[in-house]
Short mmCIF file of C-alpha atoms in Angstrom, two decimals:
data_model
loop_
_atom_site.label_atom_id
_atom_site.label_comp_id
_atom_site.label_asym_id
_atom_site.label_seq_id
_atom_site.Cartn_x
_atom_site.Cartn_y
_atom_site.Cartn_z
CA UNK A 1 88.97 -5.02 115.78
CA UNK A 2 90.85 -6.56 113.09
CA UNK A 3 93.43 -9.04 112.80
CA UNK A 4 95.84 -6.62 111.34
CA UNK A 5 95.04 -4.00 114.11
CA UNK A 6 95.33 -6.12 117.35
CA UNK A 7 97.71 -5.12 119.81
CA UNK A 8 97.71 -8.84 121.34
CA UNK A 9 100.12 -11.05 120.15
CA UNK A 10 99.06 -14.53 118.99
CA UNK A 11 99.91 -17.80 120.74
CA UNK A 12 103.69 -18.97 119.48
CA UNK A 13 104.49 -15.79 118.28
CA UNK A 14 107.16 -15.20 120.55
CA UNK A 15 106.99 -11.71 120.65
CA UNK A 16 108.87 -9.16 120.20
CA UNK A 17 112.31 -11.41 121.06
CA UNK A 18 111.41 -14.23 118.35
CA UNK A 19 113.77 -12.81 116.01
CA UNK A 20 116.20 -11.96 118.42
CA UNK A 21 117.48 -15.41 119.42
CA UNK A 22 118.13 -17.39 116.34
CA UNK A 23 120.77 -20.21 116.26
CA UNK A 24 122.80 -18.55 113.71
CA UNK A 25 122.92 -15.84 115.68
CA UNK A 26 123.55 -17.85 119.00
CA UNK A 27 125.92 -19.83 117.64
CA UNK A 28 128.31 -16.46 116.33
CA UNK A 29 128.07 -15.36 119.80
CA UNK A 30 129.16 -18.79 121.00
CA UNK A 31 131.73 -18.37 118.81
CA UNK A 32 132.82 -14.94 119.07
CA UNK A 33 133.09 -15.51 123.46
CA UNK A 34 135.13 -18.19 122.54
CA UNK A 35 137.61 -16.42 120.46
CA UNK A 36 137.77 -13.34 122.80
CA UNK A 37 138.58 -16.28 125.19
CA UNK A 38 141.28 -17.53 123.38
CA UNK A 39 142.69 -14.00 122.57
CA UNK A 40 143.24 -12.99 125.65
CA UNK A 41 144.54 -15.94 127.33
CA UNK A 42 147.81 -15.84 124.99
CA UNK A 43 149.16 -12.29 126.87
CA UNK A 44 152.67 -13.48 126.13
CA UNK A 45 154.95 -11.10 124.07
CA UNK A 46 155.78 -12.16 120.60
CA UNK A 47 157.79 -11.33 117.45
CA UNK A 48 155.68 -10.66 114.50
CA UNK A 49 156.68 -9.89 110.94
CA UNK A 50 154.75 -7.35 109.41
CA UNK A 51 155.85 -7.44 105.65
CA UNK A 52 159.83 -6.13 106.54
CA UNK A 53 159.44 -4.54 109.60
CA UNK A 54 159.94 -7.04 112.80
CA UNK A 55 157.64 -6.00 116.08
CA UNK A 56 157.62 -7.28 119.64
CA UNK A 57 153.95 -6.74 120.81
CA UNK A 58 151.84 -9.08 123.01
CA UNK A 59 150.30 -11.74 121.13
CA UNK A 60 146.68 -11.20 122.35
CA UNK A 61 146.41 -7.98 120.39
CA UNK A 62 147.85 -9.21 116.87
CA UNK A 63 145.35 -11.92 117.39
CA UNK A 64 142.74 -9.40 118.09
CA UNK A 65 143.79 -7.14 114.96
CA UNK A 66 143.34 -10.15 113.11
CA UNK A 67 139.71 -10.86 114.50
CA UNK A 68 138.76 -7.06 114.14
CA UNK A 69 139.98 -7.49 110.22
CA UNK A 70 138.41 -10.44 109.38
CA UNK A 71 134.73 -9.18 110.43
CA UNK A 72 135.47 -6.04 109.20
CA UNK A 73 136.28 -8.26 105.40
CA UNK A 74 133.68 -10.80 106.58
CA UNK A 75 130.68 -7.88 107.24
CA UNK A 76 132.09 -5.94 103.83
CA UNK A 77 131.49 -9.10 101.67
CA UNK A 78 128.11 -9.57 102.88
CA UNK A 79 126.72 -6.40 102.29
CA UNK A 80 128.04 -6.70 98.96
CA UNK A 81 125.98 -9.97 98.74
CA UNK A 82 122.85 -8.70 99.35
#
């Protein structure tokens, strides 16, 4: 059997997982726990300005609109990228 053709993965290949568990990739979960965290512990009702319109809405979801926008802007620039 070849190399190429061997269903046995070698010694500190890590498998299938190896890619999985980065530390970029741990450390944007880290932070994305934490700011779902923070979200949600600010429940309180706020006024917001939204250009000339003034809303009353709870604070955790115009923080969460906010999140959603920025990885929506964040994940749109980096396809661009590459």
């Amino acid at each position: 059997m070849s190399p190429k053709t061997s269903t046995r993965s070698r010694a500190g290949d890590g498998g299938r997982t190896a890619g999985l568990f980065t530390p970029a990739r741990i450390g944007m979960a880290v932070l994305a726990v934490l700011g779902l965290v923070f979200i949600f512990e600010n429940t309180r009702h706020t006024k917001i300005r939204l250009i000339i319109p003034e809303v009353t809405m709870p604070l955790w979801s115009a923080l969460l609109i906010t999140a959603v926008i920025g990885a929506l802007c964040g994940a749109y620039f980096m396809r661009r990228r590459g």
